[in-house]
XYZ file of C-alpha atoms in Angstrom:
392
model
C -40.538 -32.009 -40.454
C -37.362 -31.001 -38.628
C -36.660 -32.677 -35.291
C -36.941 -30.707 -32.075
C -33.716 -29.381 -30.521
C -31.660 -32.017 -28.744
C -31.835 -32.079 -24.939
C -28.747 -31.643 -22.751
C -26.353 -34.609 -22.721
C -27.481 -35.825 -19.310
C -27.804 -39.323 -17.855
C -31.337 -39.502 -19.219
C -30.156 -38.382 -22.672
C -27.316 -40.951 -22.812
C -27.548 -44.281 -21.001
C -27.257 -48.051 -21.384
C -30.181 -50.427 -21.961
C -30.145 -54.213 -21.790
C -32.634 -56.631 -23.338
C -35.079 -55.826 -20.569
C -34.798 -52.173 -21.519
C -35.633 -52.955 -25.148
C -38.644 -54.978 -23.974
C -39.766 -51.986 -21.912
C -39.165 -49.631 -24.842
C -41.631 -51.472 -27.074
C -44.103 -51.860 -24.210
C -44.028 -48.148 -23.303
C -44.472 -47.083 -26.924
C -47.483 -49.364 -27.308
C -48.933 -48.130 -24.008
C -48.617 -44.602 -25.414
C -50.958 -45.658 -28.207
C -48.309 -45.925 -30.897
C -48.126 -48.524 -33.640
C -44.627 -49.940 -33.222
C -43.054 -51.084 -36.485
C -39.714 -52.834 -36.637
C -37.756 -55.685 -38.213
C -38.908 -59.256 -37.761
C -38.311 -62.595 -39.482
C -41.026 -63.720 -41.877
C -41.039 -65.729 -45.108
C -37.251 -66.252 -45.013
C -36.539 -62.520 -44.883
C -36.152 -59.766 -42.330
C -39.144 -57.566 -43.013
C -40.745 -54.541 -41.386
C -44.013 -55.204 -39.581
C -46.005 -54.194 -36.526
C -44.448 -55.567 -33.334
C -46.442 -56.790 -30.357
C -43.270 -57.039 -28.286
C -39.487 -56.952 -28.486
C -39.399 -60.742 -28.632
C -40.459 -60.477 -32.282
C -37.232 -58.686 -33.240
C -34.777 -60.787 -35.301
C -32.526 -61.762 -32.385
C -29.688 -63.931 -33.657
C -30.390 -63.384 -37.357
C -28.241 -61.701 -39.988
C -28.318 -61.474 -43.772
C -26.163 -62.530 -46.693
C -26.351 -60.038 -49.546
C -25.023 -59.741 -53.072
C -26.267 -58.428 -56.388
C -29.543 -60.246 -57.035
C -29.074 -62.354 -53.898
C -30.605 -62.232 -50.391
C -30.527 -64.850 -47.628
C -31.043 -64.721 -43.885
C -28.404 -66.501 -41.840
C -28.102 -67.506 -38.212
C -25.718 -65.558 -35.966
C -24.024 -66.926 -32.874
C -23.976 -63.683 -30.871
C -27.740 -63.164 -30.471
C -27.611 -59.616 -31.888
C -30.967 -58.157 -32.852
C -29.921 -55.484 -35.332
C -26.802 -56.912 -37.004
C -28.455 -57.088 -40.412
C -28.574 -54.822 -43.440
C -31.536 -53.279 -45.218
C -34.296 -55.693 -46.165
C -36.790 -55.666 -49.047
C -38.915 -52.908 -47.501
C -38.203 -49.425 -46.263
C -40.139 -47.004 -44.100
C -41.588 -45.629 -47.341
C -44.006 -48.573 -47.226
C -45.620 -47.039 -44.128
C -45.246 -43.297 -44.759
C -45.952 -43.375 -48.506
C -48.036 -46.555 -48.959
C -48.102 -48.466 -52.213
C -51.868 -47.950 -52.706
C -54.100 -45.246 -51.208
C -57.780 -44.736 -52.016
C -58.428 -41.062 -52.728
C -62.185 -40.916 -53.237
C -65.302 -42.957 -53.892
C -68.320 -42.095 -56.017
C -71.808 -43.602 -55.908
C -74.734 -43.145 -58.270
C -78.226 -43.350 -56.798
C -81.194 -44.887 -58.675
C -82.346 -41.376 -59.623
C -78.941 -40.657 -61.168
C -77.692 -38.366 -58.413
C -73.952 -38.650 -57.762
C -72.286 -38.594 -54.348
C -68.512 -38.216 -54.173
C -66.696 -38.753 -50.891
C -63.088 -37.832 -50.308
C -61.137 -40.570 -48.553
C -59.409 -39.396 -45.405
C -56.763 -41.727 -43.949
C -57.303 -42.957 -40.418
C -54.956 -41.213 -37.979
C -52.023 -43.365 -36.910
C -49.182 -42.669 -34.495
C -46.114 -44.598 -35.612
C -42.991 -45.561 -33.698
C -40.314 -46.881 -36.041
C -37.800 -49.107 -34.240
C -34.590 -50.074 -36.013
C -34.325 -47.251 -38.545
C -30.919 -47.445 -40.204
C -28.961 -44.189 -40.595
C -29.244 -44.479 -44.391
C -33.009 -44.881 -44.049
C -33.197 -41.922 -41.690
C -31.631 -39.890 -44.501
C -34.205 -41.373 -46.886
C -37.064 -40.266 -44.618
C -35.644 -36.755 -44.527
C -35.369 -36.755 -48.330
C -39.004 -37.817 -48.647
C -39.933 -35.120 -46.132
C -38.506 -32.530 -48.539
C -40.275 -34.069 -51.526
C -43.665 -34.619 -49.875
C -43.913 -31.657 -47.529
C -41.321 -29.095 -48.617
C -42.547 -28.053 -52.045
C -45.602 -26.726 -53.818
C -47.216 -30.166 -54.154
C -47.793 -31.227 -50.579
C -48.859 -34.811 -49.941
C -51.425 -34.822 -47.131
C -51.382 -38.613 -46.720
C -47.645 -38.562 -46.176
C -47.825 -35.556 -43.857
C -50.497 -37.140 -41.663
C -48.528 -40.368 -41.338
C -45.202 -38.615 -40.813
C -46.355 -36.023 -38.272
C -45.609 -37.272 -34.800
C -43.813 -40.430 -35.938
C -41.253 -41.455 -33.298
C -37.958 -42.504 -34.922
C -35.582 -44.906 -33.165
C -32.363 -45.231 -35.152
C -30.033 -48.183 -34.705
C -26.521 -47.430 -35.907
C -24.948 -49.986 -38.232
C -22.276 -52.310 -36.886
C -22.551 -54.959 -39.614
C -22.643 -53.480 -43.139
C -23.726 -55.755 -45.952
C -21.821 -56.572 -49.118
C -24.028 -54.155 -51.076
C -23.893 -51.213 -48.630
C -22.226 -47.928 -49.601
C -23.630 -45.393 -47.133
C -20.150 -43.979 -46.441
C -19.907 -42.883 -50.085
C -23.230 -41.052 -49.760
C -22.448 -39.581 -46.302
C -25.542 -41.164 -44.746
C -24.012 -43.665 -42.291
C -23.129 -45.883 -40.570
C -23.320 -43.316 -37.731
C -26.662 -41.616 -37.208
C -27.099 -38.015 -38.299
C -29.550 -35.700 -36.465
C -33.256 -36.224 -37.020
C -33.974 -39.108 -34.648
C -35.815 -39.228 -31.336
C -33.645 -42.040 -29.979
C -30.436 -43.607 -31.273
C -29.237 -47.045 -30.205
C -25.882 -48.719 -30.785
C -25.836 -52.448 -30.126
C -22.801 -53.827 -28.283
C -22.121 -57.547 -27.830
C -18.806 -58.393 -26.168
C -17.331 -60.104 -23.135
C -19.104 -57.592 -20.901
C -22.513 -58.641 -22.200
C -25.264 -57.708 -24.645
C -26.404 -54.100 -24.281
C -27.313 -50.915 -26.104
C -25.833 -47.449 -25.817
C -28.875 -45.172 -26.017
C -28.981 -41.443 -26.580
C -31.858 -39.046 -27.023
C -32.161 -36.661 -29.940
C -35.315 -34.857 -28.815
C -36.965 -33.978 -25.484
C -39.561 -36.675 -26.247
C -36.767 -39.196 -26.605
C -35.187 -38.136 -23.322
C -38.541 -38.365 -21.536
C -39.040 -41.905 -22.823
C -35.551 -42.971 -21.701
C -36.341 -41.786 -18.178
C -39.230 -44.274 -18.072
C -37.096 -47.264 -19.082
C -34.899 -49.437 -16.851
C -31.391 -48.209 -17.601
C -28.014 -47.448 -16.128
C -25.655 -44.538 -16.753
C -23.481 -44.751 -19.841
C -20.023 -46.070 -18.942
C -16.826 -45.400 -20.855
C -16.328 -49.064 -21.807
C -19.743 -49.266 -23.497
C -19.381 -45.850 -25.141
C -15.947 -46.754 -26.519
C -17.093 -50.161 -27.744
C -20.082 -48.591 -29.502
C -17.909 -45.940 -31.127
C -15.349 -48.500 -32.324
C -18.063 -50.735 -33.773
C -19.489 -47.926 -35.891
C -16.027 -46.764 -36.974
C -15.101 -50.324 -37.939
C -18.320 -50.647 -39.924
C -17.430 -47.518 -41.895
C -14.252 -49.258 -43.015
C -16.047 -52.429 -44.106
C -18.462 -51.143 -46.731
C -19.178 -53.668 -49.447
C -19.453 -51.069 -52.224
C -18.210 -47.562 -53.037
C -19.072 -44.792 -55.434
C -16.357 -43.327 -57.709
C -14.219 -40.415 -56.402
C -16.069 -37.734 -58.343
C -19.026 -35.389 -58.128
C -21.855 -37.727 -59.069
C -23.962 -34.783 -60.136
C -21.308 -33.677 -62.636
C -20.584 -37.259 -63.675
C -24.215 -37.855 -64.627
C -24.472 -34.549 -66.485
C -21.371 -35.390 -68.519
C -22.329 -38.984 -69.334
C -25.586 -38.624 -71.241
C -24.074 -40.020 -74.456
C -21.867 -42.673 -72.823
C -21.619 -46.057 -74.507
C -22.136 -47.720 -71.106
C -25.868 -47.041 -71.326
C -26.089 -49.572 -74.163
C -24.305 -52.180 -72.041
C -26.669 -51.837 -69.094
C -29.720 -51.629 -71.372
C -28.833 -55.058 -72.765
C -29.175 -56.483 -69.242
C -31.982 -54.387 -67.735
C -35.450 -55.967 -67.739
C -37.120 -52.576 -67.019
C -39.093 -54.397 -64.319
C -38.961 -51.456 -61.906
C -37.825 -53.523 -58.903
C -35.163 -50.954 -58.074
C -37.717 -48.148 -57.866
C -40.080 -50.229 -55.720
C -37.298 -51.156 -53.268
C -35.710 -47.694 -53.229
C -36.513 -45.795 -50.010
C -36.665 -42.416 -51.784
C -38.469 -43.083 -55.093
C -41.848 -41.404 -54.822
C -43.603 -41.386 -58.222
C -47.284 -42.305 -58.333
C -50.117 -42.635 -60.825
C -53.913 -42.741 -60.543
C -56.128 -45.743 -61.180
C -59.917 -45.571 -61.509
C -62.005 -48.703 -60.892
C -65.747 -49.429 -60.909
C -67.961 -52.273 -59.805
C -69.870 -54.405 -62.309
C -72.966 -52.196 -62.145
C -71.087 -49.005 -62.857
C -72.824 -47.338 -59.924
C -69.760 -47.343 -57.673
C -66.350 -45.959 -58.633
C -63.089 -45.424 -56.778
C -59.875 -43.591 -57.497
C -56.666 -45.091 -56.115
C -53.216 -43.624 -56.049
C -50.508 -46.251 -56.486
C -46.763 -46.347 -56.917
C -45.482 -45.869 -60.435
C -42.033 -46.491 -61.906
C -40.094 -44.497 -64.479
C -39.239 -47.888 -66.016
C -42.852 -48.359 -67.150
C -43.335 -47.576 -70.812
C -46.485 -45.569 -70.056
C -44.736 -43.432 -67.424
C -43.734 -40.822 -70.021
C -46.573 -41.474 -72.479
C -47.819 -38.433 -74.370
C -50.356 -38.246 -77.234
C -47.559 -38.940 -79.708
C -46.251 -41.954 -77.794
C -43.755 -42.652 -75.042
C -40.972 -40.125 -74.584
C -38.617 -42.874 -73.375
C -39.353 -45.843 -75.591
C -36.076 -47.714 -75.082
C -34.706 -49.500 -71.992
C -31.545 -47.419 -72.440
C -33.426 -44.149 -72.059
C -35.462 -45.366 -69.099
C -32.460 -46.697 -67.131
C -30.547 -43.504 -67.916
C -33.481 -41.424 -66.688
C -33.564 -43.291 -63.363
C -29.825 -43.196 -62.689
C -29.196 -39.622 -63.779
C -32.160 -38.410 -61.740
C -31.217 -40.422 -58.664
C -27.574 -39.318 -58.607
C -27.674 -36.069 -60.556
C -30.745 -33.948 -61.231
C -32.236 -34.772 -57.809
C -29.776 -32.142 -56.582
C -31.420 -29.552 -58.850
C -34.893 -30.393 -57.578
C -34.359 -31.056 -53.887
C -30.836 -29.983 -52.939
C -29.437 -33.460 -52.238
C -28.744 -36.802 -53.848
C -31.682 -39.153 -54.214
C -29.508 -42.121 -53.239
C -28.665 -42.989 -49.615
C -26.387 -45.981 -50.245
C -28.668 -48.673 -48.786
C -27.963 -51.088 -51.661
C -31.546 -52.336 -52.020
C -31.607 -51.679 -55.763
C -28.571 -53.970 -56.142
C -29.952 -56.805 -54.020
C -33.453 -56.835 -55.485
C -32.489 -56.475 -59.150
C -33.306 -59.885 -60.690
C -30.316 -59.641 -63.044
C -27.928 -58.148 -60.481
C -27.374 -54.694 -62.000
C -25.239 -52.728 -59.552
C -25.676 -48.951 -59.326
C -22.136 -48.536 -57.995
C -20.665 -50.638 -60.813
C -22.503 -48.527 -63.383
C -21.318 -45.292 -61.789
C -17.714 -46.535 -61.769
C -18.039 -47.623 -65.414
C -19.319 -44.187 -66.438
C -16.499 -42.596 -64.464
C -13.857 -44.734 -66.184
C -15.371 -44.110 -69.615
C -15.293 -40.392 -68.965
C -11.652 -40.511 -67.851
C -10.642 -42.504 -70.923
C -12.359 -39.936 -73.094
C -10.487 -37.133 -71.378
C -7.178 -38.991 -71.760
C -7.878 -39.558 -75.455
C -8.630 -35.867 -76.024
C -5.460 -34.914 -74.141
C -3.381 -37.295 -76.300
C -4.941 -35.809 -79.438
C -4.135 -32.304 -78.308
C -0.486 -33.302 -77.834
């Protein structure tokens, strides 16, 4: 699912859009037959939903985040993308929570007819993808399309999806993308990248194309050439955001830290707080585990198989004939964290965490992945210091 080569850095590939340009962007994408999905305010949250027009974007709204805490707040600058990750991610659209796989019907004579469910074709345009979430999409690309177990539903939804990244200028208190090298600047893989600028010179967006399709779309929008003042302001905003992360990971190889912490006492501490509810896996933009669920109607003549999200926190997730492999909350939390930060590297060649902070915000008891990683790091260092003192 690699992006096409970037076009030359011409006026069409790098320009400035105003609010009218954003209106035209959504309109052109819809005229092209795409389903435009982006952030909007609903039910006291900034959620991802289909947009009929740019007016539905969360202009003038921001968020207040902390562990186990989420609130939307009014902004005075009218910015449309000065908010951090919300309760959903693009996984909700590319790897839906529930997908029907087949149906079966029994005729009066007992004959069975089984029909495979084929998803309806959809052409997505994702507007407002954060750099951390762009990294999450690329991680899911490797999981769903890069191995032996290809996911056709994901591939059909992902193929042709038009990705519009908006670089972060306002990190939240739970963000740590700098620690994971996923933001706040956009890495390659987008069709268009926008950086919002609101200053004395006005409200505008520095736009640049990452693919020929992105450059072609920019040519169709009302725009003006990129000027040095806007380019500099955009660059400073992203650089400033990198210095204002709310969280960090410890200064260590997380892969090695997880491998060396399997018997740490900290697991007991977090297990005493963890509800094993699975919220972190549901909110995580890279978690991908699923299970199958068979249902029938009351007559028993109609049956369906559904694939739905599953969580490694569920007791039945590792159930074998002899019982659950991970019967304790300690073992299930340890499985999630060590996989996310450690053994994901062995499977897919990267971390499974992109630093979006959703697992911190949407944990009902406020468990913080960065706090746990720092605690394991400190416990490991104290153990090393103790062994060094003993050797002396």
